[in-house]
Structure formats: C-alpha cells, structure tokens
Tab-separated table of C-alpha atoms and ligand atoms in Angstrom:
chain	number	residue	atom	x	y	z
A	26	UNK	CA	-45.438	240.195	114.866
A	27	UNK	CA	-44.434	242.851	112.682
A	28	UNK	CA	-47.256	245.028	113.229
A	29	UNK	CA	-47.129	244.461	117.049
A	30	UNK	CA	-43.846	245.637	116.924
A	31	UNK	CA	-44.739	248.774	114.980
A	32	UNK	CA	-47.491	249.702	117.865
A	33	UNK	CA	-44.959	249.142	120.813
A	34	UNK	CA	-42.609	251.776	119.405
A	35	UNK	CA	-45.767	253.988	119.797
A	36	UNK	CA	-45.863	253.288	123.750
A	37	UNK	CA	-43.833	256.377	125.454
A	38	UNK	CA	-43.110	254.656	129.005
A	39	UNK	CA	-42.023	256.410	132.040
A	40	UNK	CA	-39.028	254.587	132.304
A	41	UNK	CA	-37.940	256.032	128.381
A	42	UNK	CA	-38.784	259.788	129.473
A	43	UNK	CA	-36.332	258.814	132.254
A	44	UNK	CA	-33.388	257.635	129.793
A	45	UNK	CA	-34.239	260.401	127.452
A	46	UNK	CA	-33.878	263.067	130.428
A	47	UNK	CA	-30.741	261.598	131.662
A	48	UNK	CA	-29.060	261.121	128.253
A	49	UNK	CA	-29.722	265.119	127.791
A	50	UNK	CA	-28.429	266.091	131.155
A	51	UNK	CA	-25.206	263.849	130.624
A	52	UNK	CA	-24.665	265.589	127.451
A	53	UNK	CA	-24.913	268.962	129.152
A	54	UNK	CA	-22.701	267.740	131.672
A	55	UNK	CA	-20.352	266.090	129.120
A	56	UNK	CA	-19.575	269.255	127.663
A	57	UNK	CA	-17.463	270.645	130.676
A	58	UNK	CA	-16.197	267.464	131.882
A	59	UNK	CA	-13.046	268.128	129.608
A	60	UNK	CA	-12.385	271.316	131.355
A	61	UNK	CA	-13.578	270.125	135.091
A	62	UNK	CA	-10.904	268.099	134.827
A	63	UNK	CA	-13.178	265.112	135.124
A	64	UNK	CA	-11.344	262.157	133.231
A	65	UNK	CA	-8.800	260.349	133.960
A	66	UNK	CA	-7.619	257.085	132.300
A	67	UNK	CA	-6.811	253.377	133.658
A	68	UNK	CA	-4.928	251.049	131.382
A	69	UNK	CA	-4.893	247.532	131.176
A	70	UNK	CA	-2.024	245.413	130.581
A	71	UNK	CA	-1.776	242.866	127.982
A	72	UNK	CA	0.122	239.493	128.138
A	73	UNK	CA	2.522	237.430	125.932
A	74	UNK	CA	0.371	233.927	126.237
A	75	UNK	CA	3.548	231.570	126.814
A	76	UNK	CA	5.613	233.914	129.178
A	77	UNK	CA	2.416	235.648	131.098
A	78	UNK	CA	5.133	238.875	130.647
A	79	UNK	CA	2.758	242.208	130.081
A	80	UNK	CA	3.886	243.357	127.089
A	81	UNK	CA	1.069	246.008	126.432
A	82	UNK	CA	-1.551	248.078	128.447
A	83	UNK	CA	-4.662	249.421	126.881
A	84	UNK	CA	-5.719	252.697	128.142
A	85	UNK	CA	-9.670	252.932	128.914
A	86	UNK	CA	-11.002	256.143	129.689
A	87	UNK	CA	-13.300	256.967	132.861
A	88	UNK	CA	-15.428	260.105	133.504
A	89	UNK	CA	-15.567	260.467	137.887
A	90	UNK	CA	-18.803	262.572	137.735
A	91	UNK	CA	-19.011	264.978	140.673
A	92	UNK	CA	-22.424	263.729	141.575
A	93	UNK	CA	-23.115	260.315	139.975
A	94	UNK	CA	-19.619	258.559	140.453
A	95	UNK	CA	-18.288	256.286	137.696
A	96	UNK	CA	-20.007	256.837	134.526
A	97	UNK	CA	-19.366	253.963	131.891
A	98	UNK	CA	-17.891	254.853	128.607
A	99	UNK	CA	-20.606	252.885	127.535
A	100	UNK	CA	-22.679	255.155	128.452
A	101	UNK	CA	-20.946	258.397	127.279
A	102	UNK	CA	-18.970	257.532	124.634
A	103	UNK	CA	-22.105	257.489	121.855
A	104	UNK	CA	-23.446	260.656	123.463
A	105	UNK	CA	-19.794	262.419	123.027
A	106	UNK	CA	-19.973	261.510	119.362
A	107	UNK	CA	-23.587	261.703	118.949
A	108	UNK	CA	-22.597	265.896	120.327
A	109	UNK	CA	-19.121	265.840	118.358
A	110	UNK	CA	-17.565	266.008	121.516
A	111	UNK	CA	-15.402	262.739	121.127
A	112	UNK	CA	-12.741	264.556	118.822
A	113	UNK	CA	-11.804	266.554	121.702
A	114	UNK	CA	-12.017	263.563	124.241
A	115	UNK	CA	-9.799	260.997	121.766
A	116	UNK	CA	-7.098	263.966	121.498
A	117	UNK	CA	-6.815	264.330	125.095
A	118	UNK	CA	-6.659	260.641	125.545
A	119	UNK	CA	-3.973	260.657	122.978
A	120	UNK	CA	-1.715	263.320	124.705
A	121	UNK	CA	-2.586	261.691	128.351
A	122	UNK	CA	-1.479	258.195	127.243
A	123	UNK	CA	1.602	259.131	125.547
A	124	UNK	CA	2.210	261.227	128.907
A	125	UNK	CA	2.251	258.239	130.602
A	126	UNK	CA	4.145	256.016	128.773
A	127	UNK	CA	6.914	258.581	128.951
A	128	UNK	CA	6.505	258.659	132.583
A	129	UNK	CA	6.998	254.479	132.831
A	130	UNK	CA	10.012	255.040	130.687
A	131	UNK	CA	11.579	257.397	132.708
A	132	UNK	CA	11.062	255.028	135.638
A	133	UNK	CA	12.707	252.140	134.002
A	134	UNK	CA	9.813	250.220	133.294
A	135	UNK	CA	10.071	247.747	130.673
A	136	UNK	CA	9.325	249.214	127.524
A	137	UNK	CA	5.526	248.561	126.916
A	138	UNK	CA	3.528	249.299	124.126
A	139	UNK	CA	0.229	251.814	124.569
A	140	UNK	CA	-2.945	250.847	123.106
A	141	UNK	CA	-5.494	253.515	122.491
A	142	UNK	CA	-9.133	253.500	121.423
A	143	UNK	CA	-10.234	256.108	118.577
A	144	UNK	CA	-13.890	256.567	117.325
A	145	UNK	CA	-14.339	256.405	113.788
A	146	UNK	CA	-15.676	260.389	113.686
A	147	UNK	CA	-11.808	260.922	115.351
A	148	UNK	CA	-9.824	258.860	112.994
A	149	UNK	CA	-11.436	259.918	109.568
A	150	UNK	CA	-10.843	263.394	110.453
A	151	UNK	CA	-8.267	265.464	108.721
A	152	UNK	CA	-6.497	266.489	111.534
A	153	UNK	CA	-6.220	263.258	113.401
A	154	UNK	CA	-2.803	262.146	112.205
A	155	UNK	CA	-1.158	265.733	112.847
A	156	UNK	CA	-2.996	265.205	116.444
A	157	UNK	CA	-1.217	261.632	117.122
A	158	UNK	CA	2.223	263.760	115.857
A	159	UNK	CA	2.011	266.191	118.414
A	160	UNK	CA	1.028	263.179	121.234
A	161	UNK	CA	3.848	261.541	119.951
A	162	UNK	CA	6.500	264.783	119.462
A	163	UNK	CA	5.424	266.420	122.830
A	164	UNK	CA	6.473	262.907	125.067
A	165	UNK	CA	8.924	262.077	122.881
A	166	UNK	CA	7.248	258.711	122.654
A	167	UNK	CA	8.662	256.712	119.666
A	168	UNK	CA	5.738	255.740	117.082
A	169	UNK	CA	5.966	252.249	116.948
A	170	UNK	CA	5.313	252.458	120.740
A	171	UNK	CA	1.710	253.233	120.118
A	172	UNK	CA	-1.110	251.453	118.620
A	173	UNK	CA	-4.299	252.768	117.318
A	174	UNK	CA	-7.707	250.743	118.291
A	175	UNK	CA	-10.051	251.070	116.264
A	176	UNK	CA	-13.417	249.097	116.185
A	177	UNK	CA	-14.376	246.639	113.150
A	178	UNK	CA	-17.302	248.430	112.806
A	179	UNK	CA	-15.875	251.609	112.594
A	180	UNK	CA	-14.053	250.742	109.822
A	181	UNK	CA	-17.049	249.574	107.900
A	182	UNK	CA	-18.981	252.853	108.737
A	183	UNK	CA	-15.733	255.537	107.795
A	184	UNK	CA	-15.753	254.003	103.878
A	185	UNK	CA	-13.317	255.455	101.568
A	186	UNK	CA	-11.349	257.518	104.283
A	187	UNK	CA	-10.511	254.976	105.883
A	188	UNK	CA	-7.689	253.884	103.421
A	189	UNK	CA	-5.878	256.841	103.651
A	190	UNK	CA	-6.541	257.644	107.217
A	191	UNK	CA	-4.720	254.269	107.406
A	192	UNK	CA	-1.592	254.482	104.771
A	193	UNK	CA	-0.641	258.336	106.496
A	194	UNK	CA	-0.327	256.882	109.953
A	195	UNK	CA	1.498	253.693	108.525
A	196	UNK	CA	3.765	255.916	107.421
A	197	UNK	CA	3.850	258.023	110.565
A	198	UNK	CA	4.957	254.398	112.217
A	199	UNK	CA	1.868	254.011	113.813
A	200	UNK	CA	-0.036	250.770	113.841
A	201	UNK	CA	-3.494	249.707	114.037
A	202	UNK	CA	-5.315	246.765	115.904
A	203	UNK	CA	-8.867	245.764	114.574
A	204	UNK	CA	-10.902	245.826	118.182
A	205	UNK	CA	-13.355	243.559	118.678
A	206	UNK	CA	-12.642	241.426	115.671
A	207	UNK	CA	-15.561	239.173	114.568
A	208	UNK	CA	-18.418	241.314	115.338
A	209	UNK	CA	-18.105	244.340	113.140
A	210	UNK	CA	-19.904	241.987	110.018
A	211	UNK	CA	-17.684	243.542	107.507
A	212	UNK	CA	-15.615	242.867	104.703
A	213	UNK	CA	-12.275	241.143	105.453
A	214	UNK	CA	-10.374	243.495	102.620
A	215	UNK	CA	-9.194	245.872	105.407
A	216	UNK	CA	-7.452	243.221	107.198
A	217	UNK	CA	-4.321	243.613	104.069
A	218	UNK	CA	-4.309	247.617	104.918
A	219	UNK	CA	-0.305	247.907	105.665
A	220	UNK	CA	-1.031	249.692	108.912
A	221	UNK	CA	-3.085	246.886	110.373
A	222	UNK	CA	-0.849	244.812	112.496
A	223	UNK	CA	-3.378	243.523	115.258
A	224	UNK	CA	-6.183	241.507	115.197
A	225	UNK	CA	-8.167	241.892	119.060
A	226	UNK	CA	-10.579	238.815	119.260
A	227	UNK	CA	-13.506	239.671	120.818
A	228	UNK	CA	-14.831	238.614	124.440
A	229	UNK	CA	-18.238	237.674	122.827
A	230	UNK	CA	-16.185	234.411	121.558
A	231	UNK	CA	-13.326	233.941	124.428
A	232	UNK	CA	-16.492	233.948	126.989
A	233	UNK	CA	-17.218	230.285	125.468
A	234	UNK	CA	-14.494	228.666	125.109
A	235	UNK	CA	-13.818	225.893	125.391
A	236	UNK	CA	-17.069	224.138	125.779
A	237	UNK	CA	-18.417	226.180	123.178
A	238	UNK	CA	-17.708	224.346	119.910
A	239	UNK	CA	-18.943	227.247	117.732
A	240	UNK	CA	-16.734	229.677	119.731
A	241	UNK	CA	-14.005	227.457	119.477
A	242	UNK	CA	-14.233	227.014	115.510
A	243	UNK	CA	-14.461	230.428	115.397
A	244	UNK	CA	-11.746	231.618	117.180
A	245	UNK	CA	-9.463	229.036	115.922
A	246	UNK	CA	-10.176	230.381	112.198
A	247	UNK	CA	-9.351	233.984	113.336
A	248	UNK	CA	-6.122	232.590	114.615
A	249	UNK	CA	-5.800	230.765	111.362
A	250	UNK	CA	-6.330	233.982	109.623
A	251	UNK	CA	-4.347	236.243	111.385
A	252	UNK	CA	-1.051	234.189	111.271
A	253	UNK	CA	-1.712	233.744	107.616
A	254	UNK	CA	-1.245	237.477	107.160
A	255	UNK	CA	1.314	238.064	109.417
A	256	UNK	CA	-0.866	239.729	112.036
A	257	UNK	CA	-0.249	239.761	115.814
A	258	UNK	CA	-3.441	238.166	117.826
A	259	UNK	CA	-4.817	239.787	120.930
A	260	UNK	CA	-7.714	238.161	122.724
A	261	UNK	CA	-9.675	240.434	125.291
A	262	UNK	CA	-11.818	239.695	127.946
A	263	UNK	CA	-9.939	236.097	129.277
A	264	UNK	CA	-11.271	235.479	133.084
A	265	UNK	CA	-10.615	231.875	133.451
A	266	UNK	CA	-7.441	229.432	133.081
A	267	UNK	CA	-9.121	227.230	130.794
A	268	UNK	CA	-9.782	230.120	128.482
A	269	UNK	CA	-6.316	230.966	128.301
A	270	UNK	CA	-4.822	227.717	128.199
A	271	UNK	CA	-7.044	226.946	124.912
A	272	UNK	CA	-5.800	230.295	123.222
A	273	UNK	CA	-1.803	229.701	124.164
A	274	UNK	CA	-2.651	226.049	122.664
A	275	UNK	CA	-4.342	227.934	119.522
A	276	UNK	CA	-1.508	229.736	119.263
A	277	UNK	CA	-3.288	233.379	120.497
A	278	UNK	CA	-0.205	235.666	121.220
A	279	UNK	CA	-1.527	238.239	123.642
A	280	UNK	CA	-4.064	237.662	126.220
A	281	UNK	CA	-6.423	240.821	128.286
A	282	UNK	CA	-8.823	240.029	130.957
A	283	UNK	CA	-9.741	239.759	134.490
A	284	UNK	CA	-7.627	236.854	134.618
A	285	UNK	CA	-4.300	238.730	134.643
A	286	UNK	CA	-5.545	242.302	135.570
A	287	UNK	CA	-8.554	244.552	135.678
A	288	UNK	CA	-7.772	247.932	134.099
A	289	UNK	CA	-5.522	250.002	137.180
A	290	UNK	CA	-4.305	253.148	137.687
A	291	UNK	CA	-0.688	254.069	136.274
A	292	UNK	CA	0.623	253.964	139.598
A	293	UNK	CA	-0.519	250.172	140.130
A	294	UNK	CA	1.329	249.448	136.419
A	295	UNK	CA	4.380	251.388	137.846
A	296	UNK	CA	4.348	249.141	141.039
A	297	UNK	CA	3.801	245.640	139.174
A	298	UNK	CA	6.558	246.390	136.756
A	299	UNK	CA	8.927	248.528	138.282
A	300	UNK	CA	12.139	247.486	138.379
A	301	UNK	CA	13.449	246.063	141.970
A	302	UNK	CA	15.966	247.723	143.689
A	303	UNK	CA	19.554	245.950	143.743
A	304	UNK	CA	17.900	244.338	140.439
B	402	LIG	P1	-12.954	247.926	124.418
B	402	LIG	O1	-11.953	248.785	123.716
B	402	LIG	O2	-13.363	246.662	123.762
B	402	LIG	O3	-12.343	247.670	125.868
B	402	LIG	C1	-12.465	246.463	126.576
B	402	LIG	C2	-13.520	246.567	127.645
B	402	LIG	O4	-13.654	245.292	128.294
B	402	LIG	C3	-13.166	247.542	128.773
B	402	LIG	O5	-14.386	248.101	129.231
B	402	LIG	C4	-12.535	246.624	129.822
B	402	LIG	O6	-12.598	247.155	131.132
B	402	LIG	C5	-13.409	245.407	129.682
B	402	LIG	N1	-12.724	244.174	130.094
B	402	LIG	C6	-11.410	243.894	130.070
B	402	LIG	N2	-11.152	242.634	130.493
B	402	LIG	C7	-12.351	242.085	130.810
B	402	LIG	C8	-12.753	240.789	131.314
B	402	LIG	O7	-11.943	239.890	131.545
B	402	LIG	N3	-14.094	240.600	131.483
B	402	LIG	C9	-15.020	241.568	131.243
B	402	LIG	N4	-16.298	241.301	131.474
B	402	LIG	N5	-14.664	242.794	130.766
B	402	LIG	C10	-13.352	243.053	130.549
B	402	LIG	P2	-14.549	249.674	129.466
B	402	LIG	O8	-13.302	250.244	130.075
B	402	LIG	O9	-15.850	249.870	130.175
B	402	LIG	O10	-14.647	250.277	127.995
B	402	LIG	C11	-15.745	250.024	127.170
B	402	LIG	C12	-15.529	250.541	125.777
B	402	LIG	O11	-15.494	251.971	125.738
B	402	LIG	C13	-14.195	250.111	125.159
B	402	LIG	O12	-14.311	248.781	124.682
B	402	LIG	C14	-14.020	251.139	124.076
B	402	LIG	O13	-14.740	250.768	122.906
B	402	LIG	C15	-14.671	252.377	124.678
B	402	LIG	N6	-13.603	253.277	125.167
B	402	LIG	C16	-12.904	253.241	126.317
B	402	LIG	N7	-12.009	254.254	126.398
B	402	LIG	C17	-12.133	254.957	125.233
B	402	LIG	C18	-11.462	256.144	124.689
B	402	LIG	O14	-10.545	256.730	125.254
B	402	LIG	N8	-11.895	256.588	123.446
B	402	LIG	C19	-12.893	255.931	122.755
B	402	LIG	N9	-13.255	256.440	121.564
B	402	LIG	N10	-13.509	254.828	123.240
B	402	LIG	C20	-13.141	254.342	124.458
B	403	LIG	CA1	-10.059	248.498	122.758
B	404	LIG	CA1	-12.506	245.292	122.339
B	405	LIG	CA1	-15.824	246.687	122.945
C-alpha cells in the first residue's frame, strides 16, 4: 500500500493543475482585496444554554470577490498566511469588530461580548498585542469585552511564544477561548495559561450527539474538565434540539449553531436585539 501510495503522488491530474492555478490567482487577487474594499464581516451570536439569551457573537470574516462571489475562509485563509497576508487581514478584523461593538453599544444593545479569530502567525507576532490596544483604544471598547479565538492547534504549532503572547494580553484584560477544542491533539498544559477563559467544543463532537456514545463521553469529559478549571464552555456548530438539550443537561454554558442563528450581518444583530421602543 505504501508504495502505491508513493506512485499516486507521482500522477499530475488535470483536475490538480486546476487547484494549483486557482490557488495562485486567488493569492494574486488576495493581495488587493484589503484595499478593494472586499471584506466585510458577519458575526454570529452565541447563547446562554438555560436562558437561550445571546450573550456573545463571533465575528467570521467573508471575502465578496468581484467575479467569483463568496469565497470561503476556508479557502483563503491558509493562502493569506501561506503569503503573510493574514497579519494584515486579523488587524483589520480586529479594528472592524471592535467598530461594531461600539456601534451596538451606542444603540443600546445589550452589552455583548465579541469573539474574534486570530491565526497563530498573527498572535505570536510582536506587535499583535499593541494591535488589539489600538482596536480596543480607538472604539473605546472595554477589554474584557473582547475575546481572542485562537485554534488548539495553533497553540501547539506557536511553542514557546505562545506563553507570553498569552500572559501580555491577560494583562491587557483580554481573554482567550481555545477554538475547536478536542481536535488540535495537543498537550492539555495550556488549558492553566491565566488568559484562557474559554473552552469552544468542537462541531466534529456536537454533530453526534446524542446517539453517538463516543461523542457523548467525550464531550461530557470536556465539560468535566472545563468546570474543573474554572473555564467557561462554548459548544459550536448545534443544529438540532436534541443536541442542545443534551449540552444544557451536561451543563455546556454557551451554545453556536444553525439552531439559534447562522452568522448575519450587524444590522440583523442590531434588529434581533435592539431594544423596543416604549421598552
Ligand atoms: P471557526 O472559528 O471554527 O468558525 C465556525 C465555523 O462554523 C464558521 O464557518 C461558521 O459559519 C460555521 N458554523 C456555525 N454554526 C454552524 C452550524 O450549526 N453548522 C455548521 N455546519 N456550521 C456552522 P466559516 O465562517 O466558514 O469560518 C470557517 C473558519 O475560518 C473559522 O472556523 C475560522 O477558523 C476561520 N476564520 C473565519 N474568520 C476569520 C478571521 O477573521 N481570521 C482568521 N484568522 N480566521 C477566520
Ligand atoms: Ca472561532
Ligand atoms: Ca471553531
Ligand atoms: Ca474551525
């Protein structure tokens, strides 16, 4: 098996030259999306379990290409960091976010908090945390208002950095949530890092439950774990009732998914949590 593996690499299909040619004219085009003026950003609120009250929104970034439509951050996300592009792109989503939170406070929305998603290349760099101080100086957005995402698997790949990256924005106020917790096949050392606060469970194990008895086990020990440390739980990706009626039983805090709202534009937050008039 191992050797017929070794000869398929060798096999150059059409449909490869394809992916190869469009991943090289995305990253041309990625280059002056910033300046086009061709992101924008959707955010996603988040839930308290026993109340259904959105506590939270996420913001995910989108890139409306002029000729192609919607291209996933999937998609571009690795190319951006692959072309050291995503410094740039996590700074403006910084700035952008904070905006925006500003904005719902000035509307009288109830005070949320705002989630945002850094690569690892962003957050080890020197000048992230005087970055998040200017996003967070220029709105006037207080720091404990904001929460850093970062993935599980970034933290494994960032090494040493990582501990300081995390103590100066701890200090800043700032807190981080471990994304996609459970998948990252790490160490669990990080998880006593002062700055981590937030533990996001990942869909991969929420999609099963609760037939799944593996996902279930699982999920219930990350639970387990988290409240033993004094962390607050987030589970993403919830699309059905039964899903979140076994995590509010688990004791999950937070809840994300289809099931209470697909990622919207600001305006859509403003109108579900505006306050009403004569209120
Ligand atoms: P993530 O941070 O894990 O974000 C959650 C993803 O799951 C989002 O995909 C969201 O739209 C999707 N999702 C939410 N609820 C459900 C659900 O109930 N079912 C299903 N099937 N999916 C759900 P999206 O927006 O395509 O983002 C993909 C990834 O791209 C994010 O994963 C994050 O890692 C990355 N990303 C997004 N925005 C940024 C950004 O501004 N900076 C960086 N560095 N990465 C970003
Ligand atoms: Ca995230
Ligand atoms: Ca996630
Ligand atoms: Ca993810």
């Amino acid at each position: 098996a191992k050797m017929e593996e070794r000869n398929a690499l060798r096999f150059y299909t059409p449909k490869m030259h394809a992916d190869a040619r469009r991943r090289l004219k995305l990253a041309a085009e990625l280059r002056q999306a910033l300046q086009r003026n061709e992101f924008h950003l959707v955010y996603q609120p988040s839930v308290e379990m026993k109340t259904g009250r959105v506590v939270a929104v996420e913001a995910l970034l989108r890139w409306q290409h002029p000729e192609r439509g919607m291209v996933p951050p999937d998609e571009f996300i690795p190319i951006a960091e692959s072309l050291g592009l995503i410094r740039q792109i996590d700074q403006w989503v910084l700035q952008r976010a904070c905006e925006q939170l500003r904005l719902w406070d000035d509307a009288r929305l109830p005070p949320l908090r705002m989630a945002v998603n850094v690569s690892a290349s962003s957050f080890s760099h020197p000048d992230f945390l005087s970055g998040v101080g200017q996003a967070l100086l220029a709105s006037g957005v207080p720091p404990k208002r904001l929460l850093v995402e970062l993935t599980e698997s970034a933290i494994l790949r960032m090494g040493e950095d990582t501990e300081k990256a995390m103590i100066a924005l701890h200090n800043l106020g700032v807190a981080v949530a471990i994304d996609d917790f459970g998948t990252g096949y790490s160490s669990l050392a990080y998880l006593k890092l002062p700055a981590v606060a937030f533990l996001k469970i990942d869909r991969s194990f929420v999609t099963g439950l609760p037939a799944s008895s593996n996902d279930v086990a699982i999920t219930e020990a990350m639970i387990a774990i988290a409240r033993s440390l004094g962390l607050h739980t987030v589970a993403e990706g919830i699309e059905t009732e039964s899903q979140h009626d076994f995590l509010l039983r688990a004791g999950c805090q937070e809840g994300q998914g289809y099931l209470y709202s697909r990622p919207v534009a600001p305006e859509d937050i403003a109108r579900m949590l505006a306050p009403k008039p004569g209120a």
